[in-house]
């Protein structure tokens, strides 16, 4: 479980940083979407692994 949390932490941080960081105005919507897609993939892998 600890390794799963270590995988999720940076993926959760990315969209938050992209939205609220001072340079967030420069982030393209496609880049933010990629962050969410990465997060969805990890969540799906966790569901597969842990039922």
Coordinates of N, CA, C and O in Angstrom, one line a residue:
X1 N 0.8 -1.2 0.0 CA 0.0 0.0 0.0 C 0.9 1.3 0.0 O 0.5 2.2 -0.7
X2 N 2.0 1.2 0.7 CA 2.9 2.4 0.8 C 3.4 2.7 -0.6 O 3.5 3.9 -1.0
X3 N 3.7 1.7 -1.4 CA 4.3 2.0 -2.7 C 3.2 2.6 -3.7 O 3.5 3.4 -4.5
X4 N 1.9 2.2 -3.5 CA 0.8 2.8 -4.2 C 0.7 4.3 -3.9 O 0.5 5.1 -4.8
X5 N 0.8 4.6 -2.6 CA 0.7 6.0 -2.2 C 1.8 6.8 -2.8 O 1.6 8.0 -3.2
X6 N 3.0 6.2 -2.8 CA 4.2 6.9 -3.4 C 4.0 7.2 -4.9 O 4.4 8.2 -5.4
X7 N 3.3 6.3 -5.6 CA 3.0 6.5 -7.0 C 1.9 7.6 -7.2 O 2.0 8.4 -8.1
X8 N 0.9 7.6 -6.3 CA -0.2 8.5 -6.5 C 0.2 10.0 -6.1 O -0.3 10.9 -6.7
X9 N 1.0 10.1 -5.1 CA 1.3 11.4 -4.6 C 1.8 12.4 -5.7 O 1.2 13.5 -5.8
X10 N 2.8 12.1 -6.5 CA 3.2 13.1 -7.5 C 2.1 13.3 -8.6 O 1.9 14.4 -9.1
X11 N 1.3 12.3 -8.8 CA 0.2 12.5 -9.8 C -0.9 13.4 -9.3 O -1.5 14.1 -10.1
X12 N -1.1 13.3 -8.0 CA -2.1 14.2 -7.4 C -1.6 15.6 -7.3 O -2.3 16.6 -7.6
X13 N -0.3 15.8 -7.1 CA 0.3 17.1 -7.0 C 0.4 17.8 -8.3 O 0.2 19.0 -8.3
X14 N 0.5 17.1 -9.4 CA 0.6 17.8 -10.7 C -0.6 18.6 -11.1 O -0.4 19.8 -11.4
X15 N -1.8 18.1 -11.0 CA -2.9 18.9 -11.4 C -3.1 20.1 -10.4 O -3.5 21.2 -10.8
X16 N -2.9 19.8 -9.2 CA -3.1 20.9 -8.2 C -2.1 22.0 -8.4 O -2.4 23.2 -8.4
X17 N -0.8 21.6 -8.7 CA 0.2 22.7 -9.0 C -0.2 23.4 -10.3 O -0.1 24.6 -10.4
X18 N -0.6 22.6 -11.3 CA -1.0 23.2 -12.6 C -2.1 24.2 -12.4 O -2.1 25.2 -13.1
X19 N -3.0 24.0 -11.5 CA -4.2 24.9 -11.4 C -3.9 26.1 -10.5 O -4.4 27.2 -10.8
X20 N -3.1 25.9 -9.4 CA -3.0 26.9 -8.4 C -1.6 27.6 -8.3 O -1.5 28.6 -7.6
X21 N -0.6 27.1 -9.0 CA 0.7 27.7 -9.0 C 0.7 29.0 -9.7 O -0.2 29.3 -10.6
X22 N 1.6 29.9 -9.4 CA 1.6 31.2 -10.0 C 1.8 31.2 -11.5 O 1.2 32.0 -12.2
X23 N 2.4 30.1 -12.0 CA 2.6 30.0 -13.5 C 1.5 29.2 -14.1 O 1.6 28.8 -15.3
X24 N 0.4 29.0 -13.4 CA -0.6 28.1 -13.9 C -1.3 28.7 -15.1 O -1.9 28.0 -15.9
X25 N -1.3 30.0 -15.3 CA -1.9 30.6 -16.5 C -1.3 30.1 -17.8 O -1.9 30.2 -18.8
X26 N 0.0 29.7 -17.7 CA 0.7 29.3 -18.9 C 0.5 27.8 -19.2 O 0.9 27.4 -20.3
X27 N -0.3 27.1 -18.4 CA -0.5 25.7 -18.7 C -1.6 25.5 -19.7 O -2.7 26.0 -19.5
X28 N -1.3 24.7 -20.7 CA -2.3 24.4 -21.7 C -3.3 23.4 -21.2 O -3.0 22.5 -20.4
X29 N -4.6 23.6 -21.5 CA -5.6 22.6 -21.1 C -5.2 21.2 -21.4 O -5.5 20.3 -20.6
X30 N -4.6 20.9 -22.5 CA -4.2 19.6 -22.9 C -3.2 19.0 -21.8 O -3.2 17.8 -21.5
X31 N -2.3 19.8 -21.3 CA -1.3 19.3 -20.3 C -2.0 18.9 -19.0 O -1.7 17.9 -18.4
X32 N -3.0 19.7 -18.6 CA -3.8 19.4 -17.4 C -4.6 18.1 -17.7 O -4.6 17.2 -16.8
X33 N -5.1 17.9 -18.8 CA -5.8 16.7 -19.1 C -4.9 15.5 -19.0 O -5.3 14.4 -18.6
X34 N -3.7 15.6 -19.5 CA -2.7 14.5 -19.4 C -2.5 14.1 -18.0 O -2.3 12.9 -17.6
X35 N -2.4 15.1 -17.1 CA -2.2 14.8 -15.6 C -3.4 14.0 -15.1 O -3.2 13.0 -14.4
X36 N -4.6 14.4 -15.5 CA -5.8 13.6 -15.0 C -5.8 12.2 -15.6 O -6.2 11.2 -15.0
X37 N -5.4 12.1 -16.9 CA -5.3 10.7 -17.5 C -4.3 9.8 -16.8 O -4.6 8.6 -16.6
X38 N -3.2 10.4 -16.4 CA -2.2 9.6 -15.7 C -2.8 9.1 -14.4 O -2.6 8.0 -14.0
X39 N -3.4 10.0 -13.7 CA -4.1 9.7 -12.4 C -5.1 8.6 -12.6 O -5.2 7.6 -11.8
X40 N -5.9 8.7 -13.6 CA -6.9 7.7 -13.9 C -6.3 6.3 -14.1 O -6.8 5.3 -13.7
X41 N -5.2 6.3 -14.8 CA -4.5 5.0 -15.1 C -4.0 4.4 -13.8 O -4.1 3.2 -13.6
X42 N -3.5 5.2 -12.9 CA -3.0 4.6 -11.7 C -4.1 4.1 -10.8 O -4.0 3.0 -10.2
X43 N -5.2 4.8 -10.8 CA -6.4 4.4 -10.0 C -6.9 3.1 -10.6 O -7.2 2.2 -9.8
X44 N -7.0 3.0 -11.9 CA -7.4 1.7 -12.5 C -6.5 0.6 -12.2 O -7.0 -0.5 -11.9
X45 N -5.2 0.8 -12.2 CA -4.2 -0.2 -11.8 C -4.4 -0.7 -10.4 O -4.3 -1.9 -10.1
X46 N -4.7 0.3 -9.5 CA -4.9 -0.1 -8.1 C -6.2 -0.9 -7.9 O -6.2 -1.9 -7.2
X47 N -7.2 -0.5 -8.7 CA -8.5 -1.3 -8.6 C -8.2 -2.7 -9.1 O -8.8 -3.7 -8.5
X48 N -7.5 -2.9 -10.2 CA -7.2 -4.2 -10.7 C -6.4 -5.0 -9.7 O -6.6 -6.2 -9.5
X49 N -5.4 -4.4 -9.1 CA -4.5 -5.1 -8.1 C -5.2 -5.5 -6.8 O -4.9 -6.5 -6.3
X50 N -6.1 -4.6 -6.4 CA -6.7 -4.8 -5.1 C -8.2 -5.2 -5.1 O -8.8 -5.2 -4.1
X51 N -8.7 -5.4 -6.3 CA -10.1 -5.8 -6.4 C -11.0 -4.8 -6.1 O -12.1 -4.7 -5.8

